[in-house]
PDB file of C-alpha atoms in Angstrom:
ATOM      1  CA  UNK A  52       0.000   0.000   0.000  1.00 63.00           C
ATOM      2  CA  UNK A  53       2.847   2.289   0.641  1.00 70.00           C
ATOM      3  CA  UNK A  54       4.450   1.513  -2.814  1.00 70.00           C
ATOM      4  CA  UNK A  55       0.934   2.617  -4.306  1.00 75.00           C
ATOM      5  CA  UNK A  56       0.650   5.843  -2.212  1.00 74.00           C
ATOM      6  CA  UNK A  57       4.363   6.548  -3.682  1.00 73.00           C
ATOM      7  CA  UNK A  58       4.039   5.835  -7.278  1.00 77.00           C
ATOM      8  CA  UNK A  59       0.768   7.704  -7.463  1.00 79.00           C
ATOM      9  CA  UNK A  60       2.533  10.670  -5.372  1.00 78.00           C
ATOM     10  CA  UNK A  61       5.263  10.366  -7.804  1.00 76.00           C
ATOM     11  CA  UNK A  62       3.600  10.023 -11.281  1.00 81.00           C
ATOM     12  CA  UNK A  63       1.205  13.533  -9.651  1.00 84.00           C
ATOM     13  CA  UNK A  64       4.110  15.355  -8.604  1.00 80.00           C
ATOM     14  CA  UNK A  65       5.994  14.617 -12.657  1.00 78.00           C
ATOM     15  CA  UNK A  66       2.536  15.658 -13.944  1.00 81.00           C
ATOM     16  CA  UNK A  67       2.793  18.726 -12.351  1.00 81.00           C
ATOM     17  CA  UNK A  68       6.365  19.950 -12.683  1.00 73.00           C
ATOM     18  CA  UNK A  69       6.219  19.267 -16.486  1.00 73.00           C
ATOM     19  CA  UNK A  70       2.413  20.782 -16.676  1.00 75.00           C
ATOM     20  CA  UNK A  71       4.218  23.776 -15.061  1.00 73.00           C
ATOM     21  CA  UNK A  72       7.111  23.846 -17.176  1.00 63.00           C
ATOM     22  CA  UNK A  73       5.357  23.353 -20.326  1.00 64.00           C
ATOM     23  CA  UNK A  74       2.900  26.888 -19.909  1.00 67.00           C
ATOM     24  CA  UNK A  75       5.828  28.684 -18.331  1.00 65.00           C
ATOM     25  CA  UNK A  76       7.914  28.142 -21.312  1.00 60.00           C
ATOM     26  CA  UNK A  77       5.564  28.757 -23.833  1.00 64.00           C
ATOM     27  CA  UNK A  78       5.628  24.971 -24.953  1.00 59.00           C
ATOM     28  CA  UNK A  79       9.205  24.603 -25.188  1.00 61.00           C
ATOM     29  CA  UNK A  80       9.993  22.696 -22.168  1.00 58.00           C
ATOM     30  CA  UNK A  81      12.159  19.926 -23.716  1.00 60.00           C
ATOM     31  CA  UNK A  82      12.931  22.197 -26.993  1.00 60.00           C
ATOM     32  CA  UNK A  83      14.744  25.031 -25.518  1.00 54.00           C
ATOM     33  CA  UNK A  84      18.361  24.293 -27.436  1.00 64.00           C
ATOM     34  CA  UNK A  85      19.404  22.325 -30.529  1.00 69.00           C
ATOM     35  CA  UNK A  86      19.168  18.825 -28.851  1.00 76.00           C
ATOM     36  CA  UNK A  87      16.401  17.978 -31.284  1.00 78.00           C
ATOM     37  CA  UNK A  88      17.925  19.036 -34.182  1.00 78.00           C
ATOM     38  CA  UNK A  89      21.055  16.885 -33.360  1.00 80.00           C
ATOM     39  CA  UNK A  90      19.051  13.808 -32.514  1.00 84.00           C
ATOM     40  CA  UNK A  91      17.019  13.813 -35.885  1.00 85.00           C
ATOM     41  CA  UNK A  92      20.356  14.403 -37.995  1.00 86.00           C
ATOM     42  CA  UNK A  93      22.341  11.826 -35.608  1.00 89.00           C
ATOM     43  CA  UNK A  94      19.664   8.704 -36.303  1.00 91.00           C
ATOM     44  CA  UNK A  95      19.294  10.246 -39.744  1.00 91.00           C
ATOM     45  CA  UNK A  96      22.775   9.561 -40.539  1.00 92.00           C
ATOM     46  CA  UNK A  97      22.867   6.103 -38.156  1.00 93.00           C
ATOM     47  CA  UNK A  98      20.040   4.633 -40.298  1.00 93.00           C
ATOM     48  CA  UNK A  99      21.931   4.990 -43.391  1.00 93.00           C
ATOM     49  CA  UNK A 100      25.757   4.403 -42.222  1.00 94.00           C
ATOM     50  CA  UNK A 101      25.918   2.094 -38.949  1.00 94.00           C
ATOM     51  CA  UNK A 102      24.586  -1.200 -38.458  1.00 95.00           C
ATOM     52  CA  UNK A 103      21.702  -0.996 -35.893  1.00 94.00           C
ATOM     53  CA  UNK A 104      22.202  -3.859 -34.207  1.00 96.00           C
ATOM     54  CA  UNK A 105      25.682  -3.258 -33.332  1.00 96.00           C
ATOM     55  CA  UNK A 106      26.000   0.303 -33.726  1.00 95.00           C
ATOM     56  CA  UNK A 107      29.105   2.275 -34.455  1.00 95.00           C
ATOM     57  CA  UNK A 108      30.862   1.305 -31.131  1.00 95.00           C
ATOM     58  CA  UNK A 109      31.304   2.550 -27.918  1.00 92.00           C
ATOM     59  CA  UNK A 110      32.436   6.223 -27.126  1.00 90.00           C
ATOM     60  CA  UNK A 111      32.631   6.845 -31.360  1.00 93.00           C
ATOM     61  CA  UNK A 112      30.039   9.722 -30.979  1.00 91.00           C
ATOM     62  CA  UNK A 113      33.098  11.477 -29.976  1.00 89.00           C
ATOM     63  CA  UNK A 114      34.248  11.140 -33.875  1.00 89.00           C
ATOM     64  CA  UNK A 115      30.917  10.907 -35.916  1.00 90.00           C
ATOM     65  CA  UNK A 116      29.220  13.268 -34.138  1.00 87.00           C
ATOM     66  CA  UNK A 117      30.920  16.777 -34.894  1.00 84.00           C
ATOM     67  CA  UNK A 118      30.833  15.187 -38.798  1.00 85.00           C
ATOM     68  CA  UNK A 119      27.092  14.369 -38.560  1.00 85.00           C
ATOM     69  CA  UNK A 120      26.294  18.172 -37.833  1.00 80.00           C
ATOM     70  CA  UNK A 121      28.895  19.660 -40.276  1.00 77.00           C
ATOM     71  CA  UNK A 122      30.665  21.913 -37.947  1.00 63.00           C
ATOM     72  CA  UNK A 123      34.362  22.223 -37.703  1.00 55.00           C
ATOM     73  CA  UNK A 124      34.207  23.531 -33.922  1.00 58.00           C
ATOM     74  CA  UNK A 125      32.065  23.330 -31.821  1.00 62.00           C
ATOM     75  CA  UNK A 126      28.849  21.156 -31.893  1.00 70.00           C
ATOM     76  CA  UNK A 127      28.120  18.243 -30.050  1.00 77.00           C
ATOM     77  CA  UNK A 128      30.522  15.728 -28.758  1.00 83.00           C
ATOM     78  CA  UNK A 129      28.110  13.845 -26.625  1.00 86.00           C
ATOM     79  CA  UNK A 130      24.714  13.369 -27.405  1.00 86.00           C
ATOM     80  CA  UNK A 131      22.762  14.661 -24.424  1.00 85.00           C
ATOM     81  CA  UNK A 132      20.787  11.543 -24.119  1.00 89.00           C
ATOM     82  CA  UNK A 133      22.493   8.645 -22.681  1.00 93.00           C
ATOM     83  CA  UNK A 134      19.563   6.290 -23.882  1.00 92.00           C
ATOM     84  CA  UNK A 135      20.293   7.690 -26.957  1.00 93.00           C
ATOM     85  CA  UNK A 136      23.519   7.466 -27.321  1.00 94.00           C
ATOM     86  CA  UNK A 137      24.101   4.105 -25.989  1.00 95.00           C
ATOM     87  CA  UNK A 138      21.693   3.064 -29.189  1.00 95.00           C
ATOM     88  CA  UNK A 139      23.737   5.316 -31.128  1.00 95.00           C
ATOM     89  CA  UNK A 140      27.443   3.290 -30.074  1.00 96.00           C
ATOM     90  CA  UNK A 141      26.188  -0.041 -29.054  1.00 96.00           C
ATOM     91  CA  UNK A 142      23.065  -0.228 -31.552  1.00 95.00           C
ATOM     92  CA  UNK A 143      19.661  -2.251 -30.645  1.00 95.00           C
ATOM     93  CA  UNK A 144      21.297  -5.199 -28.712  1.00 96.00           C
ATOM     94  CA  UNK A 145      23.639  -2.932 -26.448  1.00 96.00           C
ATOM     95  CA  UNK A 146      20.411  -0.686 -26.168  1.00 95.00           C
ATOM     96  CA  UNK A 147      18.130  -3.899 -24.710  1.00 95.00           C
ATOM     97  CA  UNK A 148      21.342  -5.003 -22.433  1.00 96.00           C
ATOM     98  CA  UNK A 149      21.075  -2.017 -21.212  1.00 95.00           C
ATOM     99  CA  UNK A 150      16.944  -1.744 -20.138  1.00 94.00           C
ATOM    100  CA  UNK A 151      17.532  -5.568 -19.026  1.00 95.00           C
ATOM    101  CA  UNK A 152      19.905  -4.479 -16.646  1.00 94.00           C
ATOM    102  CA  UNK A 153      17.760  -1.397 -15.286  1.00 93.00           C
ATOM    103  CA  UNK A 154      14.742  -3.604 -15.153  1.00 92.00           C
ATOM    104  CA  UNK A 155      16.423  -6.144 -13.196  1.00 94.00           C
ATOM    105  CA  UNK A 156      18.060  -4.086 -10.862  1.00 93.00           C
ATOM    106  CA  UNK A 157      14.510  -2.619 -10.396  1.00 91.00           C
ATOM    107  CA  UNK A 158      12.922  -5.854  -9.443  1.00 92.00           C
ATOM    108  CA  UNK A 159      16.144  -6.508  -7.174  1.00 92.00           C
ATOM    109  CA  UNK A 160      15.350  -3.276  -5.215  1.00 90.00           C
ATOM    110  CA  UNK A 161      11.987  -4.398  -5.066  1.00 90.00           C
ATOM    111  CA  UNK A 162      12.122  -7.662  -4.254  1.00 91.00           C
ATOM    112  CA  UNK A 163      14.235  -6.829  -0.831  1.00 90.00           C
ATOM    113  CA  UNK A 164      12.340  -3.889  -0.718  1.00 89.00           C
ATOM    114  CA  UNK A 165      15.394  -1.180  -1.095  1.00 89.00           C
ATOM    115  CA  UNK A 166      12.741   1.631  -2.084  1.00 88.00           C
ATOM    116  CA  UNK A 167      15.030   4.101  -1.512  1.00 87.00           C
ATOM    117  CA  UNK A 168      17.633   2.984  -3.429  1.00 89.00           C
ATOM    118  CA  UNK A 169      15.112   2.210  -6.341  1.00 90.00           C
ATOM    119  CA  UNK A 170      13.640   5.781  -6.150  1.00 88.00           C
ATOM    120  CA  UNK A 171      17.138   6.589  -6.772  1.00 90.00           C
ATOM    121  CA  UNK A 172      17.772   4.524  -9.553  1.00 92.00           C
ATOM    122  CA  UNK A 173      14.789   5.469 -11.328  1.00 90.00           C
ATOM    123  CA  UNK A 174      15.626   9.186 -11.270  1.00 89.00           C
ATOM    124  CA  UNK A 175      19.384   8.532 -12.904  1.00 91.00           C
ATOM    125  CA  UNK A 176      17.345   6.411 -15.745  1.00 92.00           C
ATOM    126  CA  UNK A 177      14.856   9.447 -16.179  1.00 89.00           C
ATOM    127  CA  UNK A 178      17.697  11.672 -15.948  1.00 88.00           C
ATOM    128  CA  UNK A 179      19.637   9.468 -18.547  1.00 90.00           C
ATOM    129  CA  UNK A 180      16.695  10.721 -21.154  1.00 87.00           C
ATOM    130  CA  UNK A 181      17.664  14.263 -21.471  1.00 82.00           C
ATOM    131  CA  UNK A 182      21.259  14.450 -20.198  1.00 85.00           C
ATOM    132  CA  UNK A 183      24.340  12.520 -20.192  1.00 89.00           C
ATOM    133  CA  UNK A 184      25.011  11.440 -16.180  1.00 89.00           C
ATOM    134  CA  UNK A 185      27.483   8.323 -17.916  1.00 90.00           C
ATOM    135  CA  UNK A 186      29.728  10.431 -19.474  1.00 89.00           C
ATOM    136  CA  UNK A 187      31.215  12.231 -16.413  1.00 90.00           C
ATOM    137  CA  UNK A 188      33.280  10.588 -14.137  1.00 93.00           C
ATOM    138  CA  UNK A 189      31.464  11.535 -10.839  1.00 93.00           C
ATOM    139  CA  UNK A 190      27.690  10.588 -11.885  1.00 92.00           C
ATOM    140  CA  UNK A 191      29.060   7.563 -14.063  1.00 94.00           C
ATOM    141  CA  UNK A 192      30.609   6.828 -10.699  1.00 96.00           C
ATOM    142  CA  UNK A 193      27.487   7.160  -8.679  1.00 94.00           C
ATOM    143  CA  UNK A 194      25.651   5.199 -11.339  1.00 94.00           C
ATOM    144  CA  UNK A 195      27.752   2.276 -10.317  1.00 95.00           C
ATOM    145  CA  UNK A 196      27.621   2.225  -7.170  1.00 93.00           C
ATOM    146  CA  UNK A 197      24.180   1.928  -7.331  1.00 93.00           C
ATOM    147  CA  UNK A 198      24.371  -1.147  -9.442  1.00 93.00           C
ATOM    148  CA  UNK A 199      27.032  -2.795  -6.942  1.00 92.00           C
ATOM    149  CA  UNK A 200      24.685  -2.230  -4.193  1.00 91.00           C
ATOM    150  CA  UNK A 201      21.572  -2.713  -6.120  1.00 90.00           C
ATOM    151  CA  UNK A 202      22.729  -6.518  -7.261  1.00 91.00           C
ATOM    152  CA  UNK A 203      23.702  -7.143  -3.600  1.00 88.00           C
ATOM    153  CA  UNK A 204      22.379 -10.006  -1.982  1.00 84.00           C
ATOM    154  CA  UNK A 205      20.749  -9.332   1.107  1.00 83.00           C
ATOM    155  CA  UNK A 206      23.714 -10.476   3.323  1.00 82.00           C
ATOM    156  CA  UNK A 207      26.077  -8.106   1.935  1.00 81.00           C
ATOM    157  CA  UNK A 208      23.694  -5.476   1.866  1.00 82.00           C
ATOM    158  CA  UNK A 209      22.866  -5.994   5.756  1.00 79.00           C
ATOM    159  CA  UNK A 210      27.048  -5.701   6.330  1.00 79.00           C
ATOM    160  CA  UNK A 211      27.232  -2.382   4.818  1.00 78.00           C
ATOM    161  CA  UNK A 212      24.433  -0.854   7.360  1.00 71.00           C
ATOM    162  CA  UNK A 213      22.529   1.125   4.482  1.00 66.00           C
ATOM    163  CA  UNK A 214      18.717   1.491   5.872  1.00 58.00           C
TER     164      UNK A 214
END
């Protein structure tokens, strides 16, 4: 019953942030830069040129992407979505490795009822959608320490004293 109370708390409280973003910027919540623009070139040019299964491999957004959007400086050298770009460098099957590991560490934190360790999990996978917490060194490194103590078994977790 608790779980319920916070989910529904949760999905009203999202609701309500992005209802208030959206009419205080005019509509342009999640438009307000060139992010767009570079995703719809980017998967233009991956369609065409990389194998979508495998992708183009890992951290080669560095190279492709500055030659996807024609610039000689400047542009993008990440591409603001880790979800994205992880389909982008590892293509389809690096892409479902990747949900299969967040959905299992998901049911891990709820099966020995770590809620506030999945909380926190889910919020660096929403936060994955619009920004790039993987591809600096402290939030990659918070990232895995939640999978290390996310895949714990209960006996290791109960050593560490987290509660």
């Amino acid at each position: 019953e608790k779980l319920e109370v916070g989910i529904t708390f949760g999905i009203m409280a999202l609701a309500s942030i992005l209802l208030v973003g959206y009419f205080s910027f005019d509509g342009l919540l999640f438009n307000d830069s060139t992010r767009f623009w570079a995703y719809q070139w980017t998967f233009k040019w991956w369609a065409e040129n990389a194998n979508i299964y495998t992708g183009t491999g890992l951290s080669s957004f560095w190279y492709f992407g500055p030659l996807i959007q024609k610039v000689t400086q400047g542009g993008f050298t990440f591409l603001h979505s880790d979800w994205l770009q992880i389909l982008f460098e590892l293509g389809v099957i690096g892409l479902i490795l990747s949900i299969n590991c967040l959905v299992f560490l998901i049911l891990n934190c709820l099966k020995f009822k770590r809620f506030h360790l999945l909380s926190a999990i889910i919020s660096y996978a929403g936060v994955m959608v619009f920004n790039m917490p993987l591809r600096w060194f402290l939030t990659a490194f918070i990232g895995a320490i939640f999978l290390r103590i996310g895949f714990m078994n209960e006996n290791d977790y109960n050593k560490i004293g987290i509660d």
